[in-house]
Short mmCIF file of C-alpha atoms in Angstrom, two decimals:
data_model
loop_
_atom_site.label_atom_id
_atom_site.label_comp_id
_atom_site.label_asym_id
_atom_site.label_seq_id
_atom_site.Cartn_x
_atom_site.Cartn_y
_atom_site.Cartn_z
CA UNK T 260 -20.62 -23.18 -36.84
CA UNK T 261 -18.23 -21.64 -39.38
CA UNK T 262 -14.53 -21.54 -38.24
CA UNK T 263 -14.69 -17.25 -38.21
CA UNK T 264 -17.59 -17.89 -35.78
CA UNK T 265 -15.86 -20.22 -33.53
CA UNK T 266 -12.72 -18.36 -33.32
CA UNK T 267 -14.54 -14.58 -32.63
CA UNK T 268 -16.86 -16.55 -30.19
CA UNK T 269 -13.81 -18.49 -28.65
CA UNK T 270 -11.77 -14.99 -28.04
CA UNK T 271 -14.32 -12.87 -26.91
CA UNK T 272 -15.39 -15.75 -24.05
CA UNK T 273 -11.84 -16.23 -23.19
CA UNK T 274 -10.08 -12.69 -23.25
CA UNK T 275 -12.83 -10.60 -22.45
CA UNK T 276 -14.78 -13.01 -20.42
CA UNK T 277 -18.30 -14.96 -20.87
CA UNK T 278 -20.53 -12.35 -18.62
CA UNK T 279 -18.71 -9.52 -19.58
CA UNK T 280 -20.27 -10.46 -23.43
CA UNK T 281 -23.87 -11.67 -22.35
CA UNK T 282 -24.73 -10.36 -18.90
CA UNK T 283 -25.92 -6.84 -19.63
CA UNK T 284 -29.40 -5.85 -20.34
CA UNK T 285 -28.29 -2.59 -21.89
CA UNK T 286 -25.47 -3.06 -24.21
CA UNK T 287 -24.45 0.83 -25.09
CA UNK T 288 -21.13 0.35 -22.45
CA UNK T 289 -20.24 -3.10 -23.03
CA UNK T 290 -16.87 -3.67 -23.71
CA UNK T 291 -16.11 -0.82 -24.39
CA UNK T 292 -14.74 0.05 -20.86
CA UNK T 293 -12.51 -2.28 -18.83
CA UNK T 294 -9.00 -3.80 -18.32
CA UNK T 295 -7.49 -5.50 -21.71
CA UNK T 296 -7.30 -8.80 -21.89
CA UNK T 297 -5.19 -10.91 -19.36
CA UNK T 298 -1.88 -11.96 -20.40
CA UNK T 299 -0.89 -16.02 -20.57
CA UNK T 300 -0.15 -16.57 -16.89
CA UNK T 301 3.80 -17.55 -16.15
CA UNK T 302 2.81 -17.89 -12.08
CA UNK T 303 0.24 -18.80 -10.03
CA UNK T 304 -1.65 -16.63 -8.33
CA UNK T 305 -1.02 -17.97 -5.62
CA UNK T 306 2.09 -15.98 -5.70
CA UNK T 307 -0.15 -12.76 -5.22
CA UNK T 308 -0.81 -11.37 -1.91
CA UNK T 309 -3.73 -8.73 -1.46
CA UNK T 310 -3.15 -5.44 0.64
CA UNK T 311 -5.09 -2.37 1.60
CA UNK T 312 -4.06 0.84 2.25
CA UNK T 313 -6.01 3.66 4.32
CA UNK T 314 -5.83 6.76 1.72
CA UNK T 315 -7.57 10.19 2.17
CA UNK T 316 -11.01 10.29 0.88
CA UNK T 317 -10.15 14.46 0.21
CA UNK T 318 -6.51 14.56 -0.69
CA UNK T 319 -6.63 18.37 -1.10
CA UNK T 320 -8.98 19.35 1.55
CA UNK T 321 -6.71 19.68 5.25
CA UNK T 322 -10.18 19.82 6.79
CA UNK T 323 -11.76 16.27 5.93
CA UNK T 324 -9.81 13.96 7.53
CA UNK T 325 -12.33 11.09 6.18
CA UNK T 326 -10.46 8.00 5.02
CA UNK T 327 -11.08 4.61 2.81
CA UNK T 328 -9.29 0.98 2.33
CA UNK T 329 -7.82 1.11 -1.05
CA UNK T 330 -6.89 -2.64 -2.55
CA UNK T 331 -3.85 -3.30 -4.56
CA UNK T 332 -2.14 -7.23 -5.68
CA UNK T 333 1.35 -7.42 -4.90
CA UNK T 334 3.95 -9.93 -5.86
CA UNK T 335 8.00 -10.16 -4.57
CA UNK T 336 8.88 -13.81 -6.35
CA UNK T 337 11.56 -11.86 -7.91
CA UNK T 338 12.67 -9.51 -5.87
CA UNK T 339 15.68 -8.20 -4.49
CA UNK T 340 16.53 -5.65 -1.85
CA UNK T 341 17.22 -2.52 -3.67
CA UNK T 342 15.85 -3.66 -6.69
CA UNK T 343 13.04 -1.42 -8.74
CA UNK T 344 9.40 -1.27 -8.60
CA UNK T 345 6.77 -1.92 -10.85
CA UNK T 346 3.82 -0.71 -10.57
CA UNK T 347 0.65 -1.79 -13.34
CA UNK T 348 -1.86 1.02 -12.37
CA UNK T 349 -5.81 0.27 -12.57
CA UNK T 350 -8.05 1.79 -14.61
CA UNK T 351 -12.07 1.73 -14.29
CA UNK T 352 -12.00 -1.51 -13.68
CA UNK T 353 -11.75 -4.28 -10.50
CA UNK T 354 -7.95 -5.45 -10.38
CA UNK T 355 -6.65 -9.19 -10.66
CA UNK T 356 -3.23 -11.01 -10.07
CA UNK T 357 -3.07 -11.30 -14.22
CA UNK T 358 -0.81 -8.19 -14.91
CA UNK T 359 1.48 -9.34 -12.10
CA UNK T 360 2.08 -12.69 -12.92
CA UNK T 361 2.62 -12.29 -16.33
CA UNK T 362 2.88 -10.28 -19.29
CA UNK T 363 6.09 -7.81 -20.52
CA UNK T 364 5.87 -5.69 -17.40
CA UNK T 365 6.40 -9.47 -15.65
CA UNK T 366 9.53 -10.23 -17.54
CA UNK T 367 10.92 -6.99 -17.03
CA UNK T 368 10.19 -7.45 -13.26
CA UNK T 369 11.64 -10.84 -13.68
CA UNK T 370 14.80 -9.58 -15.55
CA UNK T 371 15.38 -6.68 -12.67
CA UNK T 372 15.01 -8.43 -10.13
CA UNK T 373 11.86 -6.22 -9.56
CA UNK T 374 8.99 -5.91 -6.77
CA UNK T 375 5.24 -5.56 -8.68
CA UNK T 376 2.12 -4.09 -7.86
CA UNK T 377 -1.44 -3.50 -9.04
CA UNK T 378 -3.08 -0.88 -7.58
CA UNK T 379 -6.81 -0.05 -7.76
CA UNK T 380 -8.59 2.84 -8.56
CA UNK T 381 -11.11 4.63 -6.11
CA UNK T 382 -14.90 4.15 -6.95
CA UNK T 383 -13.94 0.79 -8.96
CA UNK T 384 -13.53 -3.02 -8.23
CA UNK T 385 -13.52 -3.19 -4.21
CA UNK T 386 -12.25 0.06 -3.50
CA UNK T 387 -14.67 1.86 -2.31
CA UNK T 388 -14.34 5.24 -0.59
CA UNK T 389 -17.88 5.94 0.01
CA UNK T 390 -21.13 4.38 1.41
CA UNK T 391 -22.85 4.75 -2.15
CA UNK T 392 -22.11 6.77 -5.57
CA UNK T 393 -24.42 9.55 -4.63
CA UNK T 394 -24.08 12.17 -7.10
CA UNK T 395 -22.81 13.94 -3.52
CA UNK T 396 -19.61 11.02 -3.27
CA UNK T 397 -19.28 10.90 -6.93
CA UNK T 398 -16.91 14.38 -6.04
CA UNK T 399 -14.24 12.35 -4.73
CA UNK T 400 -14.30 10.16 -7.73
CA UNK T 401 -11.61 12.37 -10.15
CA UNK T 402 -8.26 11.63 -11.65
CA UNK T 403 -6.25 14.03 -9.54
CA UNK T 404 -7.71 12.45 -6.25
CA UNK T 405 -6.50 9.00 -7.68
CA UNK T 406 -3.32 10.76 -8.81
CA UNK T 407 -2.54 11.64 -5.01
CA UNK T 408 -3.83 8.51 -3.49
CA UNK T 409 -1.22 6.66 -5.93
CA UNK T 410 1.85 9.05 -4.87
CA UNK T 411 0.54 8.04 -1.47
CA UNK T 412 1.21 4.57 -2.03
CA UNK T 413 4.78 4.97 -3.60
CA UNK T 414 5.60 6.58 -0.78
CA UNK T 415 4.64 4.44 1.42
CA UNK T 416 5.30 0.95 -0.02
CA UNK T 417 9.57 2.69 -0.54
CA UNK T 418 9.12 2.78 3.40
CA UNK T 419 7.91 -0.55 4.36
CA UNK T 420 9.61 -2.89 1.71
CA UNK T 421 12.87 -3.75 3.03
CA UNK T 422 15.81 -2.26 1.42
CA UNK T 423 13.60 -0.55 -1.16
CA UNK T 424 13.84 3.57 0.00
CA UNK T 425 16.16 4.03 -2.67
CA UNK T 426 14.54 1.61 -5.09
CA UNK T 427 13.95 3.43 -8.68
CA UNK T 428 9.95 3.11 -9.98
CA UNK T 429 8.48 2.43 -13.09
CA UNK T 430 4.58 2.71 -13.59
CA UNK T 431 2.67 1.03 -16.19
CA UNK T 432 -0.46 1.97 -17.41
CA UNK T 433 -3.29 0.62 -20.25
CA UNK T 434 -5.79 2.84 -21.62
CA UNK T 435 -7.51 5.24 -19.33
CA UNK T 436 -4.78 4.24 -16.97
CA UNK T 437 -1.96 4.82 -19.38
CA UNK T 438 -3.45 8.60 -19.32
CA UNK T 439 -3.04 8.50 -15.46
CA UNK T 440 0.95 6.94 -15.97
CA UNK T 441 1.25 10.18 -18.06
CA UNK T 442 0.02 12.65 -16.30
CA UNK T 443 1.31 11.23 -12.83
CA UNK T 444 4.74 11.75 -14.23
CA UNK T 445 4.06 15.22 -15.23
CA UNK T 446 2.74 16.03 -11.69
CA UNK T 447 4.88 13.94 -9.99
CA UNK T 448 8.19 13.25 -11.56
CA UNK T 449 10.10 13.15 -8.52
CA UNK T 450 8.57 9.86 -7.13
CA UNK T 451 9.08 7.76 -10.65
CA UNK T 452 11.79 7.47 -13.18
CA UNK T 453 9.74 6.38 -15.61
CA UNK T 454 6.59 5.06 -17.01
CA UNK T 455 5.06 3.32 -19.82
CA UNK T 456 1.83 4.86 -21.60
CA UNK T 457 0.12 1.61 -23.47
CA UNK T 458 -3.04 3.28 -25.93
CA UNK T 459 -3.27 6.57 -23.56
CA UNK T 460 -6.06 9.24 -24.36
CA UNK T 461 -4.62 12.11 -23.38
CA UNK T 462 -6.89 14.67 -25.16
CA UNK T 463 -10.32 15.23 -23.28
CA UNK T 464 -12.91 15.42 -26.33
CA UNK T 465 -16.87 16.23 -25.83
CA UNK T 466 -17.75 14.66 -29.58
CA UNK T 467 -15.31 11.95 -30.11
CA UNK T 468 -16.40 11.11 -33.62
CA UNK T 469 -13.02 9.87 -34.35
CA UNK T 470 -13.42 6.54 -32.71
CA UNK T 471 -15.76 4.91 -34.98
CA UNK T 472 -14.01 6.44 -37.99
CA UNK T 473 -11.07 4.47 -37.03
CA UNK T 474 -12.68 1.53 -36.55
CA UNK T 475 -14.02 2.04 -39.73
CA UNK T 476 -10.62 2.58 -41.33
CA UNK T 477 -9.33 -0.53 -39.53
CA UNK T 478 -12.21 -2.84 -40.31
CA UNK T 479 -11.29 -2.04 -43.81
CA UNK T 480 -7.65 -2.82 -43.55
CA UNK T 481 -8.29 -5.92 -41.67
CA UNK T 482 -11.45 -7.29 -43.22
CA UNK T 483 -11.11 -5.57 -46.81
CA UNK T 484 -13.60 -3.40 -48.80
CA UNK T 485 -16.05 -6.13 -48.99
CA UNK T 486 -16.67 -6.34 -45.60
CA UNK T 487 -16.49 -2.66 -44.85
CA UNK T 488 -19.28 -2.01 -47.39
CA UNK T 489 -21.23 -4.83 -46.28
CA UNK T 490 -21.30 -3.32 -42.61
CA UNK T 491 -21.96 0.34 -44.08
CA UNK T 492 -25.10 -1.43 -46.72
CA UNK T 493 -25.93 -3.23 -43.06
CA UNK T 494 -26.65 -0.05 -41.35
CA UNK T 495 -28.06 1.71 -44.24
CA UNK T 496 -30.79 -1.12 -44.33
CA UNK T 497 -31.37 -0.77 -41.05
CA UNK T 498 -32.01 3.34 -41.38
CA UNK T 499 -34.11 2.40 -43.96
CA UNK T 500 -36.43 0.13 -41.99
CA UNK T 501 -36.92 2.75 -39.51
CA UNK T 502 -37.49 5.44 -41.81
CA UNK T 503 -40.28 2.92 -43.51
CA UNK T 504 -41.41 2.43 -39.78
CA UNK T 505 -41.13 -1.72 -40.02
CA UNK T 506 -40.20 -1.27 -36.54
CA UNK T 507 -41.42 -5.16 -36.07
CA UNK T 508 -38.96 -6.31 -38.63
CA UNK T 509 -36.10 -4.47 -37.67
CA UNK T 510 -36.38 -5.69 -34.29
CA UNK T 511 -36.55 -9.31 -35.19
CA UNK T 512 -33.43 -9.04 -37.51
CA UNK T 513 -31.59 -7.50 -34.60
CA UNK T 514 -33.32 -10.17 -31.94
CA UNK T 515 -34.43 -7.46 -29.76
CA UNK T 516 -36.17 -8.47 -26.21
CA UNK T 517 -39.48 -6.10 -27.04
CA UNK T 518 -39.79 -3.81 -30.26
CA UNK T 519 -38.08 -1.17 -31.32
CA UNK T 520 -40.56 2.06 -30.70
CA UNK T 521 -40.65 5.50 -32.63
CA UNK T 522 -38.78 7.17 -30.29
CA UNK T 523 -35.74 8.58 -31.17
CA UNK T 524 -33.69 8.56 -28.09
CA UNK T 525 -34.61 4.71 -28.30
CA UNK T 526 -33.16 4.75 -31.98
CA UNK T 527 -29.92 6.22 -31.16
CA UNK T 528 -29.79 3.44 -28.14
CA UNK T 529 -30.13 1.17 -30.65
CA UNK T 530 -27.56 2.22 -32.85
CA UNK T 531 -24.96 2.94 -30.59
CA UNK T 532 -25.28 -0.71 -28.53
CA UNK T 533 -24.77 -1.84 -32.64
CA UNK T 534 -22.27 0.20 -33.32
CA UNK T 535 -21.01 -0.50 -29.73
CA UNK T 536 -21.15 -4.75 -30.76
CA UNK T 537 -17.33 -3.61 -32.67
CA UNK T 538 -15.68 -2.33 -30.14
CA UNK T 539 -14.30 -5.22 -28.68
CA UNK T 540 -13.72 -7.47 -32.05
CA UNK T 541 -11.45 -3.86 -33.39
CA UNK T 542 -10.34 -2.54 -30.23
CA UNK T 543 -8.75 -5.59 -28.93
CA UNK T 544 -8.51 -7.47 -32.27
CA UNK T 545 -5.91 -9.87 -32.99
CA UNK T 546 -5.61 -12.04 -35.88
CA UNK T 547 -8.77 -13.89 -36.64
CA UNK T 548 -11.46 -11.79 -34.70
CA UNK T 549 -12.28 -8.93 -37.68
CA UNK T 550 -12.17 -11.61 -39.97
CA UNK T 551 -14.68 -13.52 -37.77
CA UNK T 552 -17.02 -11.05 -37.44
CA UNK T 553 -16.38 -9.98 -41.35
CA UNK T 554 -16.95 -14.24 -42.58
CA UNK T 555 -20.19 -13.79 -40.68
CA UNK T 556 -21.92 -11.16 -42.22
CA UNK T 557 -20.41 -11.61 -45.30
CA UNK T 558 -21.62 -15.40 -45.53
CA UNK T 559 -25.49 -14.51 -44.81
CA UNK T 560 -28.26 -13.75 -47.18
CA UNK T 561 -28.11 -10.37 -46.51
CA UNK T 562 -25.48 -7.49 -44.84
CA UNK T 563 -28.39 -7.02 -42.23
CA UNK T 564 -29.03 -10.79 -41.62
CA UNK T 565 -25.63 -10.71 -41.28
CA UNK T 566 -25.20 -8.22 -38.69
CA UNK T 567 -28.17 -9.86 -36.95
CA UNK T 568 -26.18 -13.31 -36.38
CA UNK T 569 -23.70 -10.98 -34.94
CA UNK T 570 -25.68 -9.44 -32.70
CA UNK T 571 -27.12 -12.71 -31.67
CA UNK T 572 -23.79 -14.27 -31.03
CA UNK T 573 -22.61 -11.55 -28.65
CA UNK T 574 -25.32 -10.03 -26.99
CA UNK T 575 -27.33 -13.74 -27.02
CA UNK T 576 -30.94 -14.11 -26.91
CA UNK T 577 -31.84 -10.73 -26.95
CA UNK T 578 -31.31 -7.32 -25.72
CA UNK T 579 -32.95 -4.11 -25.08
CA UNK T 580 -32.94 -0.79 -26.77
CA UNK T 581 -34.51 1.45 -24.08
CA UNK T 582 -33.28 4.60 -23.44
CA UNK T 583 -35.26 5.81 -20.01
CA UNK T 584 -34.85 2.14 -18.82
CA UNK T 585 -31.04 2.61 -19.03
CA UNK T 586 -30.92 6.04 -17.04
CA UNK T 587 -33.33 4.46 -14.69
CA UNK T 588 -30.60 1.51 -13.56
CA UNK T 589 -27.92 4.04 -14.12
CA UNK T 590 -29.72 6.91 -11.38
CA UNK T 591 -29.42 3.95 -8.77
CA UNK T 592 -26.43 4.79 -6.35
CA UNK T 593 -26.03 1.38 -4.73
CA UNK T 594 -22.84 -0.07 -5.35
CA UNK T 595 -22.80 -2.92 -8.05
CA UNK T 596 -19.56 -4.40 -10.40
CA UNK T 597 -20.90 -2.83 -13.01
CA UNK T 598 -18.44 0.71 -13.75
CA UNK T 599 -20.55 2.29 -16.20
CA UNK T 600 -22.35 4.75 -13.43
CA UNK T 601 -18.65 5.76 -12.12
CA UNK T 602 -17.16 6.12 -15.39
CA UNK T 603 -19.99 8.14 -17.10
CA UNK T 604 -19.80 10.66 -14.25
CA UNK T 605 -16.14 10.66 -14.84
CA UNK T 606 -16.81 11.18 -18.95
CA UNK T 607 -19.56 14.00 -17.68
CA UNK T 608 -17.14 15.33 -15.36
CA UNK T 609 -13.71 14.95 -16.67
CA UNK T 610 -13.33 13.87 -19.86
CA UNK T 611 -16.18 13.76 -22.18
CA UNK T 612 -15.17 10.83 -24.74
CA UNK T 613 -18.70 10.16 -26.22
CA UNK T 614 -18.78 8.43 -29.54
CA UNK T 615 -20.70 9.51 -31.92
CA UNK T 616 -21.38 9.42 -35.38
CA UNK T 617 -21.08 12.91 -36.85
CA UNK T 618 -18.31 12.33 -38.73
CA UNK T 619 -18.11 10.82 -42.63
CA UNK T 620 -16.21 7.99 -43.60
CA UNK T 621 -17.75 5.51 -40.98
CA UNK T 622 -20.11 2.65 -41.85
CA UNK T 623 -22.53 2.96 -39.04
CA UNK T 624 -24.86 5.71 -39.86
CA UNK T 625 -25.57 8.81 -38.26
CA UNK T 626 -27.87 8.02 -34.97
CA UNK T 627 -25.67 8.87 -32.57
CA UNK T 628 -25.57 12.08 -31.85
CA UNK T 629 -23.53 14.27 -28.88
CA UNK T 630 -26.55 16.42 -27.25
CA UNK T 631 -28.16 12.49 -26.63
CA UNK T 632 -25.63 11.08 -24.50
CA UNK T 633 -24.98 14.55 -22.98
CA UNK T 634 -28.55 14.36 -21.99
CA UNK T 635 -27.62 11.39 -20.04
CA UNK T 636 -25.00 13.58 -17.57
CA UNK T 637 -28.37 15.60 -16.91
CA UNK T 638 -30.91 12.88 -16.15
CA UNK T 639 -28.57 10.30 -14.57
CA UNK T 640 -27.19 12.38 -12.09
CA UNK T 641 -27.86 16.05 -11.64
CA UNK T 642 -29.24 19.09 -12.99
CA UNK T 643 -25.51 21.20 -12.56
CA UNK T 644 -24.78 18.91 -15.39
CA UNK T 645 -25.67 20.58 -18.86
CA UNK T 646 -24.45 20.42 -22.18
CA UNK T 647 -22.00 23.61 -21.86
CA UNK T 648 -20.82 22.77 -18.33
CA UNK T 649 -19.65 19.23 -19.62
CA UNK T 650 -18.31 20.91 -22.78
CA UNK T 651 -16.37 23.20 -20.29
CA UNK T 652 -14.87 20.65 -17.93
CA UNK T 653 -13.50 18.63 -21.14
CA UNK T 654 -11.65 22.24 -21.49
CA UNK T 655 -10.07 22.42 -17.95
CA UNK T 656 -9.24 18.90 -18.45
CA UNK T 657 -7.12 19.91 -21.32
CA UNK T 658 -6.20 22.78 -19.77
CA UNK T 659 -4.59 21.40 -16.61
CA UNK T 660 -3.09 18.54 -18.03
CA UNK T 661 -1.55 19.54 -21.44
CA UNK T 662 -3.99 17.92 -23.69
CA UNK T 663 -1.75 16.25 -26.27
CA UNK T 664 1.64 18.16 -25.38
CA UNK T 665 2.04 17.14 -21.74
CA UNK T 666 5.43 18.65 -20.13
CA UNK T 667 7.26 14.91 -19.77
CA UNK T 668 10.08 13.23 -19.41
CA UNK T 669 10.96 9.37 -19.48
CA UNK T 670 7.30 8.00 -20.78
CA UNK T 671 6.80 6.31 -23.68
CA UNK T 672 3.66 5.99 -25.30
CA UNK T 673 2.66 3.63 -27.52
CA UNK T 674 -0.39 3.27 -29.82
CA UNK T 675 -2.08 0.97 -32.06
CA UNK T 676 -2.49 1.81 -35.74
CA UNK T 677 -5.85 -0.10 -35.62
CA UNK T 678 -6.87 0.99 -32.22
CA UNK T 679 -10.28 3.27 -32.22
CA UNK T 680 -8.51 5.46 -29.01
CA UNK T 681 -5.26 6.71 -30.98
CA UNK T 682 -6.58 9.90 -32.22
CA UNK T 683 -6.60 11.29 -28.70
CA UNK T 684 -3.02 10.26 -27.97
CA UNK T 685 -0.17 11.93 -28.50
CA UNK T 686 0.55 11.58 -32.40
CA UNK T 687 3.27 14.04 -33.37
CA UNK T 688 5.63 14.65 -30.71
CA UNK T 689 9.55 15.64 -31.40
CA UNK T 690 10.04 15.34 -27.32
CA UNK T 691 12.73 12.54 -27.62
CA UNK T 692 12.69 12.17 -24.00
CA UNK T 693 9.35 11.17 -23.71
CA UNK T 694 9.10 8.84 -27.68
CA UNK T 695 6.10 8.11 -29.14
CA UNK T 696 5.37 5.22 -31.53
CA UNK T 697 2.43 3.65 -33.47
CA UNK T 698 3.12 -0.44 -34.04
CA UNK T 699 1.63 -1.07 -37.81
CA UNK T 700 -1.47 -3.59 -37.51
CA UNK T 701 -1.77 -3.40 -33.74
CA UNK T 702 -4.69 -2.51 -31.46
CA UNK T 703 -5.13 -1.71 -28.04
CA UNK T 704 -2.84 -2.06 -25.36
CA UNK T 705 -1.76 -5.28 -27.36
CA UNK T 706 1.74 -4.25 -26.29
CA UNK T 707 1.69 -5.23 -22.87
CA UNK T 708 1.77 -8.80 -23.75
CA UNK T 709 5.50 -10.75 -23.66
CA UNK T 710 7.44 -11.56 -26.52
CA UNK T 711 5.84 -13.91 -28.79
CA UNK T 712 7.23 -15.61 -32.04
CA UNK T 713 3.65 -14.46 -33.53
CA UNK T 714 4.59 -10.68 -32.86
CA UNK T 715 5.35 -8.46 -36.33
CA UNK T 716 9.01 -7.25 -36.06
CA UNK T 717 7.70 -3.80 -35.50
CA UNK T 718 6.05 -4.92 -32.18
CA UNK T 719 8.82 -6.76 -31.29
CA UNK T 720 10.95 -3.43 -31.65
CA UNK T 721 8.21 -1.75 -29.36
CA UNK T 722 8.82 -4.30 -27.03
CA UNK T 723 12.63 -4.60 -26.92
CA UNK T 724 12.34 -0.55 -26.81
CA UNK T 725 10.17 -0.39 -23.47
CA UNK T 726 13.06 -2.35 -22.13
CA UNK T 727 15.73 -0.60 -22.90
CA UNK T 728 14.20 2.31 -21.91
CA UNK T 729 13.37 1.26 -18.16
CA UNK T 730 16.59 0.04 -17.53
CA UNK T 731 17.91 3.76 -18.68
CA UNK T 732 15.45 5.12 -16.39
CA UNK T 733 16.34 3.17 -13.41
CA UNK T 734 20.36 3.13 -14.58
CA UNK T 735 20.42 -0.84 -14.93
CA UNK T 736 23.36 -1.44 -17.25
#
């Protein structure tokens, strides 16, 4: 095994976890959903103590007094009475003590002599509000309603912490949840002084064809032209077989569990699980894993027997392209680990965040089209879902929150250059009470990490800013 291939194999088993990269028959969501990868530990989590909180299951509706066990992680090693708390906010995604015991929202919690949380989102990990994800429950499942059942918990835990009523708050947030940091401090500014957006997408997007043009553009900054035009000649090849109808040979190159039929919805599964296989090595990419992933396909016979040991590495022995068998799993309401049901309502519902391949200037070809994975709003959970009314819900999204000009104070966001989410964050912004930077050469959420001696200066800076910031916000001089 060449060293590329042990080191992309090496960090996608240890940051992003072994069954996270092979368990999954269906491989259209993998990776590309989920917390980022855990910092180096600096406690044990032994130091961690789990809680629950009773919260609302209708925070706006006086008349359902229904209620549900929400989990959070809390550690007070450092703590103080009257000193600040910290609060890492979940995302679509089950919560662990890794944010908490360490990372830079640790050492700042370290530094202030700071109380830390990590709280959990409804409808993922363990929190669970209702008996099932009917399409009936799924109502409950929306940012706002997580927005209020967060407030709740400030609230509350500035109660029952000793000497911590006047106690200043800071919330962090990564990805998705970095959009919730945002717009929590818009709604509710008087219950934080501050909070720190990490990769937020603030702008609600039906078509978001920008994602795989920047990962694209970043594969070729990282990797080069040659391995840019070896993934684009990849796909190509692979349009080619299809168009040729060598559906047998395709499928063996791309060590598919059963053949690839002449179905088009199946074609545009398989293209987007392949063009799916880079989210991980670009969105959380640090130095090594492009140029993994580049060495291997670049060291084959071929671009497309490249790819192929790629696909083999991370998705293993094989996979499955099957459209109607993934909204099949996917119509099943039973409560599993798995957050792609939750979160595609949420994208059908909310937020809309599909990638596709309409735009130019991408190297994975054009089967991946928005009216496809609308479709899947429709048959996964309920007729009142159709291609307008999801188009329209993306608006009021935008609508009530701001869409990339939310009215804030004391956030800053921070964004990759390389990271595939940064076209729907807040890019141009001359609010200099809420800054906004992009780090040169970094990807996702690979802010939230401490201080390293391997960090660019720039980073550093980003760093050494978020600090300085918080301890404005909360008036530590």
């Amino acid at each position: 095994m060449k060293l590329g291939k042990k080191f992309l194999l090496c960090f996608l088993i240890l940051f992003l976890g072994f069954s996270k990269v092979f368990s999954l028959k269906w491989k259209i969501f993998q990776n590309l959903h989920g917390p980022p990868p855990p910092p180096a530990a600096k406690s044990s989590p032994r130091v961690v103590r789990e809680g629950w909180i009773e919260q609302q299951l209708d925070n706006f509706d006086d008349y359902n007094n229904a209620t549900y066990q929400m989990r959070y992680l809390a550690n007070d090693e450092f703590y103080q009475s009257g000193g600040p708390i910290f609060i890492f906010v979940g995302g679509e995604w089950e919560i662990a003590p890794d944010f908490i015991i360490g990372g830079h929202m640790y050492d700042m919690a370290k530094e202030m002599n700071g109380y830390m949380f990590y709280t959990e989102h409804r409808f993922y990990g363990q929190s669970r509000p209702t008996p099932d994800t009917s399409f009936e429950n799924l109502q409950y499942l929306h940012i706002n309603q997580a927005l209020a059942d967060l407030a709740h918990f400030i609230r509350t835990m500035k109660q029952e912490i000793p000497g911590a009523s006047s106690s200043g708050v800071i919330l962090v947030g990564a990805s998705y949840s970095a959009t919730m940091v945002t717009w929590f401090r818009q709604r509710y500014p008087e219950l934080v002084n501050g909070a720190w957006s990490s990769s937020a997408p603030l702008l609600a997007q039906a078509d978001f064809s920008e994602y795989f043009v920047i990962a694209g553009q970043s594969i070729r900054i990282v990797g080069g032209d040659t391995c840019y035009n070896a993934m684009e000649e990849a796909f190509k090849e692979m349009q080619r077989l299809i168009d040729v109808e060598e559906f047998d040979i395709l499928s063996e190159k791309m060590y598919l569990c059963s053949p690839l039929a002449n179905n088009q919805d199946d074609i545009s599964v398989f293209f987007k699980s392949l063009a799916g296989l880079m989210a991980p090595v670009v969105q959380y990419h640090t130095p090594g894993v492009i140029e993994g992933a580049c060495n291997l396909i670049l060291n084959a016979e071929t671009p497309i027997d490249g790819y192929g040991d790629l696909v083999r590495l991370l998705f293993g022995e094989c996979w499955y392209a099957d459209n109607q068998g993934f909204i099949e799993q996917y119509r099943n309401p039973t409560w599993t680990t798995d957050i792609t049901r939750p979160f595609v309502y949420q994208q059908c519902n909310e937020y809309g965040w599909f990638q596709t391949t309409n735009a130019p200037d991408q190297p994975f070809g054009s089967n991946i089209p928005l009216d496809f994975q609308l479709q899947w709003c429709h048959e996964i959970f309920d007729e009142s879902f159709y291609n307008e009314s999801i188009k329209y819900n993306v608006y009021v999204t935008n609508l009530n929150n701001n869409g990339l000009n939310p009215v804030i104070t004391n956030v800053y966001s921070t964004h990759g250059q390389i990271d595939p989410w940064r076209s729907m964050g807040v890019q141009e912004n001359v609010n200099s009470f809420a800054p906004v930077v992009v780090i040169p050469g970094a990807s996702h959420c690979m802010d939230l990490y401490s201080i390293s001696p391997t960090d660019t200066p720039e980073m550093i800076a980003s760093k050494q800013r978020t600090t300085s910031l918080v301890r404005q916000w909360l008036m530590i001089f």
